Amino acid sequence: MSTDKEDLAIDEEFQSVDEDEEPQAEPAKTNLSKRRTIDNMLEERRLQRQLADFDYDL
């Protein structure tokens, strides 16, 4: 570590965020819809694995 004081470069293009602005939240309905879609895809993959493991010799 050096003890010399170095000039720090400041990025002039930095966009400040207003503290008054609240981040735009997605509606709960959209989030629920996405969650259900993911759950359905995971369930389908689980069932496909079970079918692949199933012994068809009867």
PDB file of C-alpha atoms in Angstrom:
ATOM      1  CA  MET A   1       0.000   0.000   0.000  1.00  0.00           C
ATOM      2  CA  SER A   2       1.348   3.352  -0.902  1.00  0.00           C
ATOM      3  CA  THR A   3       0.917   6.384   1.276  1.00  0.00           C
ATOM      4  CA  ASP A   4       0.977   8.800  -1.683  1.00  0.00           C
ATOM      5  CA  LYS A   5      -2.282  10.532  -2.399  1.00  0.00           C
ATOM      6  CA  GLU A   6      -3.564   9.580  -5.819  1.00  0.00           C
ATOM      7  CA  ASP A   7      -6.116  11.453  -7.884  1.00  0.00           C
ATOM      8  CA  LEU A   8      -9.189   9.332  -8.450  1.00  0.00           C
ATOM      9  CA  ALA A   9     -10.825   9.449 -11.849  1.00  0.00           C
ATOM     10  CA  ILE A  10     -14.488  10.372 -11.651  1.00  0.00           C
ATOM     11  CA  ASP A  11     -16.857   9.083 -14.278  1.00  0.00           C
ATOM     12  CA  GLU A  12     -18.770  12.140 -15.449  1.00  0.00           C
ATOM     13  CA  GLU A  13     -21.387  10.036 -17.243  1.00  0.00           C
ATOM     14  CA  PHE A  14     -22.665   8.501 -14.011  1.00  0.00           C
ATOM     15  CA  GLN A  15     -26.423   8.838 -13.739  1.00  0.00           C
ATOM     16  CA  SER A  16     -27.579   9.635 -10.257  1.00  0.00           C
ATOM     17  CA  VAL A  17     -30.707   7.973  -8.966  1.00  0.00           C
ATOM     18  CA  ASP A  18     -33.257  10.204  -7.320  1.00  0.00           C
ATOM     19  CA  GLU A  19     -34.030   9.001  -3.839  1.00  0.00           C
ATOM     20  CA  ASP A  20     -37.640  10.110  -4.245  1.00  0.00           C
ATOM     21  CA  GLU A  21     -38.265   7.667  -7.096  1.00  0.00           C
ATOM     22  CA  GLU A  22     -39.475   4.253  -6.081  1.00  0.00           C
ATOM     23  CA  PRO A  23     -38.412   1.298  -8.221  1.00  0.00           C
ATOM     24  CA  GLN A  24     -41.209   0.055 -10.435  1.00  0.00           C
ATOM     25  CA  ALA A  25     -42.438  -3.211  -8.940  1.00  0.00           C
ATOM     26  CA  GLU A  26     -44.128  -5.787 -11.103  1.00  0.00           C
ATOM     27  CA  PRO A  27     -47.718  -6.574 -10.226  1.00  0.00           C
ATOM     28  CA  ALA A  28     -48.168  -9.622  -8.033  1.00  0.00           C
ATOM     29  CA  LYS A  29     -50.348 -11.189 -10.715  1.00  0.00           C
ATOM     30  CA  THR A  30     -47.425 -11.182 -13.171  1.00  0.00           C
ATOM     31  CA  ASN A  31     -45.054 -12.640 -10.586  1.00  0.00           C
ATOM     32  CA  LEU A  32     -47.552 -15.357  -9.711  1.00  0.00           C
ATOM     33  CA  SER A  33     -48.017 -16.193 -13.378  1.00  0.00           C
ATOM     34  CA  LYS A  34     -44.256 -16.514 -13.869  1.00  0.00           C
ATOM     35  CA  ARG A  35     -43.980 -18.696 -10.767  1.00  0.00           C
ATOM     36  CA  ARG A  36     -46.743 -21.009 -11.983  1.00  0.00           C
ATOM     37  CA  THR A  37     -45.060 -21.314 -15.370  1.00  0.00           C
ATOM     38  CA  ILE A  38     -41.769 -22.280 -13.722  1.00  0.00           C
ATOM     39  CA  ASP A  39     -43.522 -24.752 -11.411  1.00  0.00           C
ATOM     40  CA  ASN A  40     -45.277 -26.370 -14.369  1.00  0.00           C
ATOM     41  CA  MET A  41     -42.011 -26.728 -16.275  1.00  0.00           C
ATOM     42  CA  LEU A  42     -40.310 -28.308 -13.257  1.00  0.00           C
ATOM     43  CA  GLU A  43     -43.223 -30.706 -12.755  1.00  0.00           C
ATOM     44  CA  GLU A  44     -43.095 -31.708 -16.424  1.00  0.00           C
ATOM     45  CA  ARG A  45     -39.355 -32.413 -16.190  1.00  0.00           C
ATOM     46  CA  ARG A  46     -39.908 -34.494 -13.044  1.00  0.00           C
ATOM     47  CA  LEU A  47     -42.610 -36.540 -14.734  1.00  0.00           C
ATOM     48  CA  GLN A  48     -40.457 -37.074 -17.825  1.00  0.00           C
ATOM     49  CA  ARG A  49     -37.642 -38.406 -15.618  1.00  0.00           C
ATOM     50  CA  GLN A  50     -40.086 -40.776 -13.924  1.00  0.00           C
ATOM     51  CA  LEU A  51     -41.263 -42.026 -17.320  1.00  0.00           C
ATOM     52  CA  ALA A  52     -37.670 -42.547 -18.446  1.00  0.00           C
ATOM     53  CA  ASP A  53     -36.946 -44.590 -15.298  1.00  0.00           C
ATOM     54  CA  PHE A  54     -40.125 -46.655 -15.600  1.00  0.00           C
ATOM     55  CA  ASP A  55     -39.601 -50.311 -16.486  1.00  0.00           C
ATOM     56  CA  TYR A  56     -41.862 -51.127 -19.421  1.00  0.00           C
ATOM     57  CA  ASP A  57     -41.380 -54.921 -19.127  1.00  0.00           C
ATOM     58  CA  LEU A  58     -44.737 -56.261 -18.099  1.00  0.00           C
TER      59      LEU A  58
END
